[in-house]
C-alpha positions as YAML, in Angstrom:
chain: A
units: angstrom
residues:
- id: 1
  name: MET
  ca: [0.00, 0.00, 0.00]
- id: 2
  name: ILE
  ca: [2.83, 2.42, 0.84]
- id: 3
  name: ALA
  ca: [4.61, 1.50, -2.39]
- id: 4
  name: MET
  ca: [1.45, 2.22, -4.37]
- id: 5
  name: THR
  ca: [1.11, 5.66, -2.74]
- id: 6
  name: ILE
  ca: [4.73, 6.50, -3.50]
- id: 7
  name: PHE
  ca: [4.26, 5.34, -7.09]
- id: 8
  name: VAL
  ca: [1.17, 7.55, -7.54]
- id: 9
  name: ILE
  ca: [3.00, 10.58, -6.13]
- id: 10
  name: LEU
  ca: [6.02, 10.00, -8.38]
- id: 11
  name: ALA
  ca: [3.84, 9.42, -11.44]
- id: 12
  name: GLY
  ca: [1.92, 12.63, -10.74]
- id: 13
  name: GLY
  ca: [5.17, 14.55, -10.39]
- id: 14
  name: ILE
  ca: [6.53, 13.17, -13.65]
- id: 15
  name: ILE
  ca: [3.32, 13.97, -15.53]
- id: 16
  name: SER
  ca: [3.21, 17.54, -14.20]
- id: 17
  name: GLY
  ca: [6.88, 17.93, -15.16]
- id: 18
  name: VAL
  ca: [6.14, 16.78, -18.70]
- id: 19
  name: PHE
  ca: [3.30, 19.29, -19.06]
- id: 20
  name: THR
  ca: [5.49, 22.09, -17.69]
- id: 21
  name: VAL
  ca: [8.28, 21.28, -20.14]
- id: 22
  name: ARG
  ca: [5.77, 21.16, -23.01]
- id: 23
  name: ALA
  ca: [4.32, 24.56, -22.09]
- id: 24
  name: ASP
  ca: [7.80, 26.09, -21.78]
- id: 25
  name: ALA
  ca: [8.83, 24.66, -25.15]
- id: 26
  name: GLU
  ca: [5.69, 26.08, -26.76]
- id: 27
  name: ASN
  ca: [6.34, 29.51, -25.22]
- id: 28
  name: ASN
  ca: [9.94, 29.43, -26.45]
- id: 29
  name: LEU
  ca: [8.78, 28.55, -29.96]
- id: 30
  name: TYR
  ca: [6.37, 31.51, -30.08]
- id: 31
  name: GLU
  ca: [8.83, 33.95, -28.52]
- id: 32
  name: SER
  ca: [11.71, 32.96, -30.80]
- id: 33
  name: SER
  ca: [9.47, 33.19, -33.88]
- id: 34
  name: ALA
  ca: [8.27, 36.69, -32.95]
- id: 35
  name: LEU
  ca: [11.82, 37.79, -32.10]
- id: 36
  name: ASN
  ca: [13.13, 36.46, -35.43]
- id: 37
  name: VAL
  ca: [10.48, 38.51, -37.26]
- id: 38
  name: ALA
  ca: [11.48, 41.66, -35.35]
- id: 39
  name: ILE
  ca: [15.20, 41.09, -35.97]
- id: 40
  name: SER
  ca: [14.51, 40.50, -39.66]
- id: 41
  name: PHE
  ca: [12.72, 43.84, -39.94]
- id: 42
  name: LEU
  ca: [15.51, 45.59, -38.02]
- id: 43
  name: GLU
  ca: [18.25, 44.17, -40.26]
- id: 44
  name: GLN
  ca: [16.30, 45.10, -43.38]
- id: 45
  name: ALA
  ca: [15.77, 48.63, -42.03]
- id: 46
  name: LYS
  ca: [19.51, 48.95, -41.39]
- id: 47
  name: SER
  ca: [20.18, 48.11, -45.05]
- id: 48
  name: ILE
  ca: [17.96, 50.90, -46.45]
- id: 49
  name: ASP
  ca: [20.05, 53.48, -48.32]
- id: 50
  name: TYR
  ca: [20.52, 56.90, -46.72]
- id: 51
  name: LEU
  ca: [18.58, 58.88, -49.32]
- id: 52
  name: THR
  ca: [15.52, 56.72, -48.64]
- id: 53
  name: LEU
  ca: [16.01, 57.06, -44.87]
- id: 54
  name: GLU
  ca: [16.18, 60.86, -45.18]
- id: 55
  name: ALA
  ca: [13.11, 61.06, -47.41]
- id: 56
  name: PRO
  ca: [11.02, 57.89, -47.12]
- id: 57
  name: PRO
  ca: [8.31, 57.28, -49.72]
- id: 58
  name: VAL
  ca: [4.76, 58.25, -48.79]
- id: 59
  name: ASN
  ca: [1.73, 56.00, -49.33]
- id: 60
  name: GLY
  ca: [-1.74, 57.05, -50.46]
- id: 61
  name: THR
  ca: [-2.78, 58.06, -46.93]
- id: 62
  name: GLY
  ca: [0.23, 60.34, -46.44]
- id: 63
  name: LYS
  ca: [2.15, 57.96, -44.16]
- id: 64
  name: GLU
  ca: [5.88, 57.38, -44.63]
- id: 65
  name: TYR
  ca: [6.70, 53.74, -45.25]
- id: 66
  name: HIS
  ca: [9.46, 51.32, -46.18]
- id: 67
  name: THR
  ca: [9.13, 48.09, -48.12]
- id: 68
  name: PHE
  ca: [10.28, 44.87, -46.46]
- id: 69
  name: ILE
  ca: [10.56, 41.26, -47.60]
- id: 70
  name: ILE
  ca: [8.30, 39.06, -45.47]
- id: 71
  name: GLY
  ca: [8.95, 35.63, -46.96]
- id: 72
  name: PHE
  ca: [9.26, 33.73, -50.20]
- id: 73
  name: GLY
  ca: [10.06, 36.98, -52.04]
- id: 74
  name: GLU
  ca: [6.80, 38.59, -50.97]
- id: 75
  name: THR
  ca: [7.12, 42.26, -50.02]
- id: 76
  name: LEU
  ca: [5.09, 44.39, -47.63]
- id: 77
  name: ALA
  ca: [4.94, 48.19, -47.42]
- id: 78
  name: VAL
  ca: [5.06, 48.93, -43.69]
- id: 79
  name: PRO
  ca: [3.98, 52.42, -42.55]
- id: 80
  name: LEU
  ca: [6.42, 53.85, -40.03]
- id: 81
  name: GLY
  ca: [5.05, 54.22, -36.51]
- id: 82
  name: ASP
  ca: [1.92, 52.13, -37.18]
- id: 83
  name: ASP
  ca: [1.10, 48.66, -35.89]
- id: 84
  name: VAL
  ca: [1.14, 46.06, -38.66]
- id: 85
  name: VAL
  ca: [-0.02, 42.47, -38.07]
- id: 86
  name: ILE
  ca: [1.99, 39.77, -39.82]
- id: 87
  name: ASN
  ca: [0.83, 36.16, -39.98]
- id: 88
  name: VAL
  ca: [3.91, 34.04, -39.19]
- id: 89
  name: PRO
  ca: [3.88, 30.32, -40.03]
- id: 90
  name: ILE
  ca: [5.04, 28.34, -36.99]
- id: 91
  name: ILE
  ca: [4.59, 24.78, -38.24]
- id: 92
  name: SER
  ca: [4.35, 23.78, -41.90]
- id: 93
  name: ASN
  ca: [4.25, 20.51, -43.79]
- id: 94
  name: ALA
  ca: [6.63, 19.27, -46.51]
- id: 95
  name: GLU
  ca: [4.68, 21.14, -49.20]
- id: 96
  name: GLY
  ca: [5.16, 24.43, -47.34]
- id: 97
  name: GLU
  ca: [1.53, 24.72, -46.27]
- id: 98
  name: SER
  ca: [1.18, 26.37, -42.89]
- id: 99
  name: LYS
  ca: [-0.37, 24.15, -40.21]
- id: 100
  name: LYS
  ca: [0.02, 26.54, -37.26]
- id: 101
  name: GLU
  ca: [0.38, 30.31, -37.40]
- id: 102
  name: LEU
  ca: [1.07, 33.19, -35.03]
- id: 103
  name: ASP
  ca: [-0.05, 36.79, -35.54]
- id: 104
  name: VAL
  ca: [2.87, 39.08, -34.71]
- id: 105
  name: THR
  ca: [2.28, 42.82, -34.49]
- id: 106
  name: VAL
  ca: [5.29, 44.98, -35.43]
- id: 107
  name: ASN
  ca: [5.78, 48.73, -35.14]
- id: 108
  name: ILE
  ca: [8.83, 50.18, -36.89]
- id: 109
  name: THR
  ca: [10.27, 53.61, -36.14]
- id: 110
  name: VAL
  ca: [13.26, 55.26, -37.80]
- id: 111
  name: THR
  ca: [14.51, 58.42, -36.10]
- id: 112
  name: GLU
  ca: [17.39, 60.65, -37.11]
- id: 113
  name: ALA
  ca: [19.96, 60.89, -34.32]
- id: 114
  name: THR
  ca: [20.31, 64.40, -32.92]
- id: 115
  name: ASP
  ca: [23.93, 64.47, -31.80]
- id: 116
  name: LEU
  ca: [25.31, 61.66, -33.96]
- id: 117
  name: GLN
  ca: [25.38, 61.12, -37.69]
- id: 118
  name: GLY
  ca: [22.98, 58.29, -38.28]
- id: 119
  name: TYR
  ca: [19.56, 56.83, -37.57]
- id: 120
  name: TRP
  ca: [18.05, 55.05, -34.59]
- id: 121
  name: MET
  ca: [15.88, 52.12, -35.62]
- id: 122
  name: GLU
  ca: [13.42, 50.40, -33.31]
- id: 123
  name: VAL
  ca: [11.11, 47.49, -33.98]
- id: 124
  name: GLY
  ca: [8.49, 46.85, -31.35]
- id: 125
  name: TYR
  ca: [6.78, 43.49, -31.53]
- id: 126
  name: SER
  ca: [3.97, 41.77, -29.69]
- id: 127
  name: TRP
  ca: [1.98, 38.57, -29.95]
- id: 128
  name: ARG
  ca: [-0.95, 36.96, -28.19]
- id: 129
  name: HIS
  ca: [-0.35, 33.46, -26.83]
- id: 130
  name: PRO
  ca: [-2.83, 31.13, -28.57]
- id: 131
  name: THR
  ca: [-3.58, 29.13, -25.42]
- id: 132
  name: SER
  ca: [-3.45, 31.60, -22.54]
- id: 133
  name: ASN
  ca: [-4.36, 34.76, -24.55]
- id: 134
  name: ARG
  ca: [-1.64, 36.60, -22.66]
- id: 135
  name: ILE
  ca: [0.03, 39.36, -24.71]
- id: 136
  name: TYR
  ca: [3.82, 39.27, -24.84]
- id: 137
  name: ALA
  ca: [5.83, 42.25, -26.13]
- id: 138
  name: GLY
  ca: [9.41, 43.21, -26.78]
- id: 139
  name: GLU
  ca: [11.59, 45.61, -28.71]
- id: 140
  name: VAL
  ca: [14.81, 45.40, -30.68]
- id: 141
  name: ARG
  ca: [16.91, 48.46, -31.46]
- id: 142
  name: GLY
  ca: [19.76, 49.31, -33.75]
- id: 143
  name: PHE
  ca: [21.74, 52.26, -35.05]
- id: 144
  name: ARG
  ca: [22.85, 52.97, -38.59]
- id: 145
  name: SER
  ca: [25.80, 55.33, -38.73]
- id: 146
  name: GLU
  ca: [26.76, 57.52, -41.65]
- id: 147
  name: ILE
  ca: [30.38, 57.55, -40.49]
- id: 148
  name: SER
  ca: [32.72, 55.01, -42.03]
- id: 149
  name: THR
  ca: [34.45, 52.84, -39.44]
- id: 150
  name: TYR
  ca: [37.45, 51.99, -41.59]
...
């Protein structure tokens, strides 16, 4: 009887540990996917030529924007300072069809530095956890200098 009680307690502990590890792995998958999207936008923003950074194109509503590649050669005109929702495939099959997706909201700002020669670039990102509905958010920042380092 004592052995059976110990077995039940150990089995319950192992099962709860498995569920905790699964939930942590799922959270890490979502967070890393959203962070990769934000870093991708930041790196693309850092590669925009200076003339375009100084005078970005304007869309039909009068908002400044930059064009980014979002996957498989597809481009997206992202208005600066506005939230844009991007559907990110998390799991796909061998044919490339998305089986699980995550909506990631990005907000890109490009600001001319006041006391340095260059541009501050910030990409804010957020996503809603599909299971808990909790909203996670983060930000990645970079600087593009006009001064040659060599």
